[in-house]
Short mmCIF file of C-alpha atoms in Angstrom, two decimals:
data_model
loop_
_atom_site.label_atom_id
_atom_site.label_comp_id
_atom_site.label_asym_id
_atom_site.label_seq_id
_atom_site.Cartn_x
_atom_site.Cartn_y
_atom_site.Cartn_z
CA MET A 3 112.05 63.31 -1.85
CA ASN A 4 110.28 66.58 -1.29
CA THR A 5 107.95 64.92 1.19
CA GLY A 6 110.89 63.62 3.20
CA MET A 7 112.54 67.00 3.29
CA ALA A 8 109.32 68.61 4.56
CA SER A 9 108.97 66.09 7.39
CA LEU A 10 112.59 66.55 8.31
CA THR A 11 112.06 70.28 8.45
CA GLN A 12 109.07 69.88 10.75
CA VAL A 13 111.04 67.64 13.11
CA ARG A 14 113.87 70.14 13.31
CA TYR A 15 111.41 72.99 14.02
CA LYS A 16 109.83 71.08 16.92
CA VAL A 17 113.27 70.33 18.39
CA GLN A 18 114.21 73.99 18.16
CA THR A 19 110.93 75.06 19.77
CA SER A 20 111.41 72.70 22.74
CA THR A 21 114.97 73.96 23.12
CA LEU A 22 113.71 77.51 23.31
CA ARG A 23 111.23 76.58 26.02
CA ARG A 24 114.05 75.19 28.25
CA VAL A 25 116.36 78.11 27.77
CA HIS A 26 118.93 78.64 30.51
CA PRO A 27 118.39 81.63 32.87
CA ARG A 28 121.53 83.31 31.65
CA ASN A 29 119.93 83.64 28.22
CA GLN A 30 116.85 85.39 29.62
CA GLY A 31 118.40 88.81 29.10
CA LEU A 32 118.82 87.98 25.44
CA LEU A 33 115.23 86.87 25.21
CA LYS A 34 113.90 89.93 26.99
CA SER A 35 115.81 92.23 24.65
CA GLY A 36 113.75 90.86 21.78
CA LYS A 37 116.74 90.30 19.50
CA LEU A 38 116.69 87.74 16.74
CA PHE A 39 117.49 84.29 17.99
CA GLN A 40 119.39 82.06 15.60
CA HIS A 41 120.75 78.69 16.49
CA PRO A 42 124.35 78.35 15.38
CA GLY A 43 124.91 76.00 12.58
CA SER A 44 121.30 75.99 11.44
CA ALA A 45 120.22 76.94 7.98
CA PHE A 46 116.72 77.87 8.99
CA PRO A 47 115.50 81.45 9.04
CA SER A 48 115.71 83.39 12.31
CA ILE A 49 112.71 83.48 14.59
CA HIS A 50 111.66 86.67 16.47
CA ILE A 51 110.10 85.85 19.88
CA ASN A 52 108.06 88.38 21.90
CA LEU A 53 107.87 87.58 25.66
CA SER A 54 105.11 89.17 27.74
CA CYS A 55 105.25 89.83 31.51
CA ILE A 56 102.49 88.16 33.57
CA CYS A 57 101.73 89.72 37.03
CA CYS A 58 100.35 87.27 39.57
CA THR A 59 99.22 88.37 43.05
CA LYS A 60 98.36 84.93 44.31
CA LEU A 61 101.17 83.42 46.36
CA THR A 62 102.24 79.87 46.19
CA PRO A 63 101.59 77.70 49.27
CA TRP A 64 105.28 77.63 50.29
CA GLU A 65 105.75 81.45 50.26
CA SER A 66 105.04 83.42 53.44
CA SER A 67 103.14 86.68 53.33
CA SER A 68 104.95 89.94 54.18
CA VAL A 69 104.20 91.44 57.60
CA THR A 70 102.65 94.91 57.56
CA TYR A 71 101.89 97.28 60.47
CA ALA A 72 98.38 98.58 60.51
CA PRO A 73 97.44 100.56 63.66
CA THR A 74 93.94 100.14 64.97
CA ASP A 75 91.58 102.96 65.89
CA ASN A 76 91.89 102.54 69.64
CA GLN A 77 95.67 102.34 69.49
CA SER A 78 97.65 105.54 69.74
CA ASP A 79 99.96 106.39 66.87
CA LYS A 80 102.72 107.55 69.21
CA PHE A 81 105.11 104.69 68.59
CA LEU A 82 107.84 107.26 68.03
CA PRO A 83 107.21 110.99 68.32
CA GLU A 84 107.39 112.93 65.10
CA SER A 85 110.70 114.71 64.64
CA ALA A 86 113.19 115.66 61.97
CA ASN A 87 114.93 112.30 62.15
CA ILE A 88 114.87 109.16 64.20
CA PHE A 89 118.07 110.08 66.06
CA GLU A 90 116.40 113.14 67.61
CA THR A 91 113.53 110.95 68.75
CA LEU A 92 115.87 108.47 70.40
CA GLU A 93 117.82 111.30 72.06
CA SER A 94 114.62 112.85 73.44
CA SER A 95 113.52 109.51 74.89
CA LYS A 96 116.93 109.11 76.55
CA THR A 97 116.67 112.62 77.96
CA ALA A 98 113.20 111.90 79.39
CA ASP A 99 114.46 108.70 81.01
CA SER A 100 117.47 110.47 82.49
CA SER A 101 115.31 113.33 83.83
CA THR A 102 112.97 110.81 85.47
CA ALA A 103 115.93 109.07 87.08
CA ASN A 104 117.33 112.40 88.25
CA ALA A 105 113.98 113.37 89.77
CA GLU A 106 113.82 110.09 91.66
CA GLY A 107 117.36 110.66 92.89
CA VAL A 108 116.47 114.17 94.05
CA ILE A 109 113.49 112.81 95.98
CA GLU A 110 115.66 110.20 97.64
CA THR A 111 118.39 112.70 98.56
CA ARG A 112 115.74 115.15 99.70
CA SER A 113 114.29 112.67 102.16
CA GLN A 114 117.66 111.91 103.72
CA PRO A 115 118.36 115.31 105.38
CA GLY A 116 114.73 115.52 106.48
CA ARG A 117 115.05 112.27 108.40
CA GLU A 118 118.33 113.34 109.96
CA LEU A 119 116.87 116.66 111.07
CA GLN A 120 113.83 114.95 112.54
CA PHE A 121 116.15 112.69 114.52
CA PHE A 122 117.99 115.71 115.96
CA LYS A 123 114.71 117.47 116.80
CA TRP A 124 113.49 114.75 119.18
CA PRO A 125 115.70 115.80 122.18
CA LEU A 126 114.56 119.43 121.79
CA TRP A 127 111.06 118.51 122.97
CA LEU A 128 112.49 117.80 126.43
CA LEU A 129 115.51 120.12 126.40
CA GLY A 130 113.58 123.32 125.66
CA PRO A 131 111.09 123.09 128.58
CA SER A 132 113.89 121.95 130.88
CA ILE A 133 115.92 125.09 130.09
CA LEU A 134 112.85 127.26 130.62
CA LEU A 135 112.18 125.63 133.99
CA ALA A 136 115.80 125.92 135.15
CA THR A 137 116.23 129.59 134.18
CA GLY A 138 112.80 130.91 135.09
CA MET A 139 110.99 128.96 137.78
CA VAL A 140 113.78 127.49 139.90
CA PRO A 141 115.53 130.80 140.86
CA THR A 142 112.24 132.55 141.56
CA LEU A 143 110.73 129.75 143.63
CA TRP A 144 113.78 128.44 145.54
CA LEU A 145 116.09 131.42 146.01
CA PRO A 146 115.33 133.29 149.26
CA ILE A 147 114.56 137.00 149.06
CA SER A 148 117.43 137.83 151.39
CA SER A 149 119.99 136.46 148.91
CA ILE A 150 118.93 138.84 146.12
CA PHE A 151 117.58 141.80 148.05
CA LEU A 152 120.02 143.80 150.13
CA GLY A 153 117.90 146.89 150.64
CA PRO A 154 116.68 149.84 148.54
CA ASN A 155 119.92 150.32 146.61
CA ILE A 156 121.50 149.82 143.20
CA ALA A 157 122.95 146.40 144.14
CA SER A 158 119.50 144.98 144.80
CA LEU A 159 118.24 146.47 141.53
CA LEU A 160 121.09 144.87 139.57
CA SER A 161 120.53 141.50 141.27
CA LEU A 162 116.86 141.51 140.30
CA ILE A 163 117.67 142.58 136.72
CA GLY A 164 120.27 139.78 136.47
CA LEU A 165 117.68 137.25 137.65
CA ASP A 166 115.27 138.42 134.94
CA CYS A 167 118.02 138.38 132.32
CA LEU A 168 118.67 134.74 133.20
CA PHE A 169 115.01 133.98 132.54
CA ASN A 170 115.11 135.96 129.28
CA LEU A 171 118.09 133.88 128.10
CA GLY A 172 116.20 130.65 128.83
CA ALA A 173 113.05 131.98 127.13
CA THR A 174 115.04 132.90 124.01
CA LEU A 175 116.59 129.43 123.82
CA PHE A 176 113.19 127.86 124.32
CA LEU A 177 111.66 129.91 121.50
CA LEU A 178 114.50 128.99 119.15
CA MET A 179 114.03 125.28 119.91
CA ALA A 180 110.26 125.58 119.53
CA ASP A 181 110.75 127.30 116.17
CA ALA A 182 113.06 124.48 115.03
CA CYS A 183 110.54 121.82 116.09
CA SER A 184 107.69 123.58 114.30
CA ARG A 185 109.50 123.61 110.97
CA PRO A 186 108.42 121.09 108.27
CA LYS A 187 110.09 117.75 107.72
CA TYR A 188 112.01 118.84 104.61
CA PRO A 189 114.20 121.98 104.89
CA THR A 190 113.30 123.07 101.35
CA ASP A 191 109.64 123.46 102.25
CA GLU A 192 108.55 126.94 103.20
CA CYS A 193 106.94 127.42 106.61
CA LYS A 194 105.62 130.90 107.39
CA SER A 195 102.89 131.69 109.89
CA LYS A 196 101.54 135.22 109.88
CA ALA A 197 99.79 136.51 112.97
CA PRO A 198 96.37 138.09 112.34
CA PHE A 199 96.16 141.86 112.53
CA SER A 200 93.54 141.75 115.29
CA TYR A 201 95.85 139.60 117.41
CA GLN A 202 98.75 142.02 116.91
CA PHE A 203 96.55 145.00 117.74
CA TRP A 204 95.23 143.61 121.04
CA ASN A 205 98.69 142.41 122.09
CA VAL A 206 100.16 145.86 121.50
CA ALA A 207 97.26 147.46 123.39
CA ALA A 208 97.73 145.12 126.39
CA THR A 209 101.50 145.74 126.44
CA LEU A 210 101.15 149.52 126.26
CA THR A 211 98.52 149.47 129.01
CA GLY A 212 100.81 147.48 131.31
CA PHE A 213 103.66 149.85 130.46
CA ILE A 214 101.89 153.21 130.79
CA ILE A 215 100.11 152.65 134.12
CA PRO A 216 103.30 152.27 136.25
CA LEU A 217 104.90 155.28 134.50
CA LEU A 218 101.85 157.44 135.23
CA LEU A 219 101.95 156.40 138.89
CA MET A 220 105.66 157.25 139.12
CA PHE A 221 105.03 160.63 137.50
CA GLY A 222 102.18 161.32 139.94
CA SER A 223 104.34 160.33 142.87
CA GLN A 224 107.17 162.62 141.77
CA LYS A 225 104.76 165.53 141.31
CA GLY A 226 103.18 165.01 144.72
CA PHE A 227 99.78 163.86 143.50
CA LEU A 228 100.15 160.55 145.35
CA GLN A 229 100.93 160.49 149.04
CA PRO A 230 103.11 159.34 150.61
CA GLN A 231 105.71 159.88 147.95
CA LEU A 232 107.97 157.07 146.76
CA THR A 233 111.51 157.87 145.75
CA PHE A 234 113.07 156.68 142.49
CA ILE A 235 115.30 153.88 143.88
CA PRO A 236 112.53 151.97 145.75
CA PHE A 237 110.24 152.43 142.74
CA ALA A 238 112.95 151.07 140.43
CA VAL A 239 113.52 148.08 142.70
CA LEU A 240 109.80 147.25 142.73
CA LEU A 241 108.82 147.89 139.10
CA GLY A 242 112.11 148.48 137.22
CA PRO A 243 112.70 144.79 136.27
CA TYR A 244 109.02 144.51 135.32
CA LEU A 245 109.24 147.43 132.86
CA LEU A 246 112.52 146.16 131.41
CA LEU A 247 111.22 142.63 130.78
CA LEU A 248 107.99 144.03 129.33
CA SER A 249 110.07 145.96 126.77
CA VAL A 250 112.03 142.81 125.89
CA GLN A 251 108.76 140.88 125.39
CA PHE A 252 107.41 143.58 123.07
CA LEU A 253 110.61 143.48 120.99
CA THR A 254 110.54 139.67 120.82
CA GLU A 255 106.92 139.66 119.64
CA MET A 256 107.68 142.22 116.95
CA LEU A 257 110.52 140.04 115.67
CA THR A 258 108.37 136.90 115.55
CA TRP A 259 105.68 138.79 113.62
CA HIS A 260 108.25 140.17 111.20
CA TRP A 261 109.91 136.78 110.60
CA GLN A 262 106.50 135.04 110.51
CA SER A 263 107.76 132.43 112.93
CA PRO A 264 105.26 129.80 114.19
CA VAL A 265 106.19 130.68 117.81
CA TRP A 266 104.31 134.01 117.72
CA LEU A 267 101.43 132.33 119.56
CA VAL A 268 103.42 131.03 122.53
CA THR A 269 105.76 134.01 123.03
CA PRO A 270 103.33 136.12 125.13
CA VAL A 271 102.25 133.06 127.13
CA ILE A 272 105.85 132.43 128.28
CA TYR A 273 106.60 136.01 129.25
CA GLU A 274 103.23 136.69 130.88
CA SER A 275 103.45 133.54 132.98
CA TYR A 276 106.79 134.70 134.34
CA ARG A 277 105.44 138.24 134.79
CA VAL A 278 102.87 137.00 137.28
CA LEU A 279 105.68 135.48 139.37
CA GLN A 280 107.71 138.65 138.94
CA LEU A 281 104.90 140.82 140.29
CA MET A 282 104.29 138.41 143.16
CA ARG A 283 107.96 138.83 144.02
CA GLY A 284 107.39 142.60 143.91
CA LEU A 285 104.64 142.26 146.53
CA LYS A 286 107.11 140.55 148.87
CA LEU A 287 109.70 143.25 148.22
CA GLY A 288 107.07 145.91 148.90
CA VAL A 289 106.54 144.49 152.34
CA GLU A 290 110.32 144.59 152.96
CA LEU A 291 110.51 148.19 151.76
CA SER A 292 107.35 149.32 153.62
CA ALA A 293 105.95 150.64 150.33
CA PRO A 294 102.88 152.90 150.47
CA ALA A 295 99.41 151.40 150.03
CA TRP A 296 98.83 152.89 146.58
CA MET A 297 101.96 151.09 145.31
CA MET A 298 100.86 147.76 146.78
CA HIS A 299 97.40 148.17 145.22
CA THR A 300 99.03 149.03 141.90
CA ILE A 301 101.10 145.84 141.95
CA ARG A 302 98.02 143.76 142.83
CA GLY A 303 96.11 145.41 139.99
CA LEU A 304 98.93 144.59 137.58
CA VAL A 305 98.87 140.94 138.73
CA CYS A 306 95.14 140.74 138.02
CA TRP A 307 95.60 142.47 134.64
CA TRP A 308 98.24 140.06 133.41
CA VAL A 309 96.35 137.01 134.68
CA LEU A 310 93.40 138.25 132.60
CA ILE A 311 95.63 138.77 129.54
CA LEU A 312 97.18 135.32 130.05
CA GLY A 313 93.73 133.76 130.04
CA LEU A 314 92.94 135.56 126.78
CA GLN A 315 96.18 134.27 125.28
CA LEU A 316 95.28 130.68 126.21
CA MET A 317 91.85 131.14 124.62
CA ARG A 318 93.61 132.35 121.46
CA VAL A 319 95.70 129.16 121.47
CA ALA A 320 92.50 127.08 121.57
CA TRP A 321 90.97 129.25 118.81
CA PHE A 322 94.04 128.83 116.61
CA ALA A 323 94.03 125.05 117.14
CA GLY A 324 90.38 124.89 116.01
CA LEU A 325 91.11 127.12 113.01
CA THR A 326 94.00 124.89 111.98
CA ALA A 327 91.86 121.75 112.28
CA GLN A 328 89.14 123.34 110.14
CA ALA A 329 91.64 124.39 107.45
CA ARG A 330 93.11 120.87 107.42
CA LYS A 331 89.65 119.34 107.02
CA GLN A 332 88.85 121.65 104.10
CA ARG A 333 92.17 120.78 102.46
CA LEU A 334 91.48 117.06 102.78
CA SER A 335 87.97 117.45 101.37
CA SER A 336 89.28 119.45 98.40
CA HIS A 337 91.93 116.79 97.71
CA THR A 338 89.28 114.06 97.89
CA SER A 339 86.95 115.88 95.51
CA SER A 340 89.76 116.52 93.02
CA ALA A 341 90.78 112.84 93.18
CA ASN A 342 87.19 111.78 92.50
CA ASP A 343 87.00 114.14 89.52
CA ASP A 344 90.16 112.64 88.08
#
């Protein structure tokens, strides 16, 4: 009887042990708490079960490994710039993109007015010289002397001054058009051309020489040092327009030097070319007025002087063109060397 009870007890213990092994997941909290487990309705003593946690790092074949980001050595760690939070980083990237777009838009809008201005500058290349020809050469070459010279009087003097004022108006328009054509493609770019000091000095010296010599001759004639004497009105008719236009040229050159306009190099060429024609007209008027020999020789000397100065001005134009080409070559070589270094 006792043997039967013992075997029955062993059978019940095995059944209870197998039941514990297949415990439902909802009872795992009870197991983990380590409380006494007692099957209801059983008379057997309670069993205390200690469960241990087993950590396993080996994954089963059907589980996928987690993806991790590991930057390499040759890869920059600037995925997102470091900032207080991620929202500041995103805002800074948006600001950079918007500034790049704005810069591209500024470049596009900047090129538009430059193209329009270049289109309007094309007719000036023909209009400027045409105005200079119509106001300077045509009246001097085609108008007869009798139509502008009525004798040694104030009317003849005013007619000659009006003819020179017409040329001065055309020369001013030509210089303005030449200045507009010499400006860069984009209006925002700065374009200043400063005349060298040596150039300014020799131009002033040539102008003062051409201005002082006639005044000294007039003073000598009035004082009786030169014979025969020449009265003021014939002298004014012969050399008055010359002195007036020489003063206007000097003022125009001073303005171009002060404004650093690129037309400072062509201004004396225009006025001195017309001055040669003006003095040749004075020789014809001297014959009409029966001017004394010393006055005719003075006018011829002034013609030779201004032809010499005009030749020097043309040589300066060639010198400036060579200097500009040399500076451009040096700039290109410096850009090439810097590009190679980069």
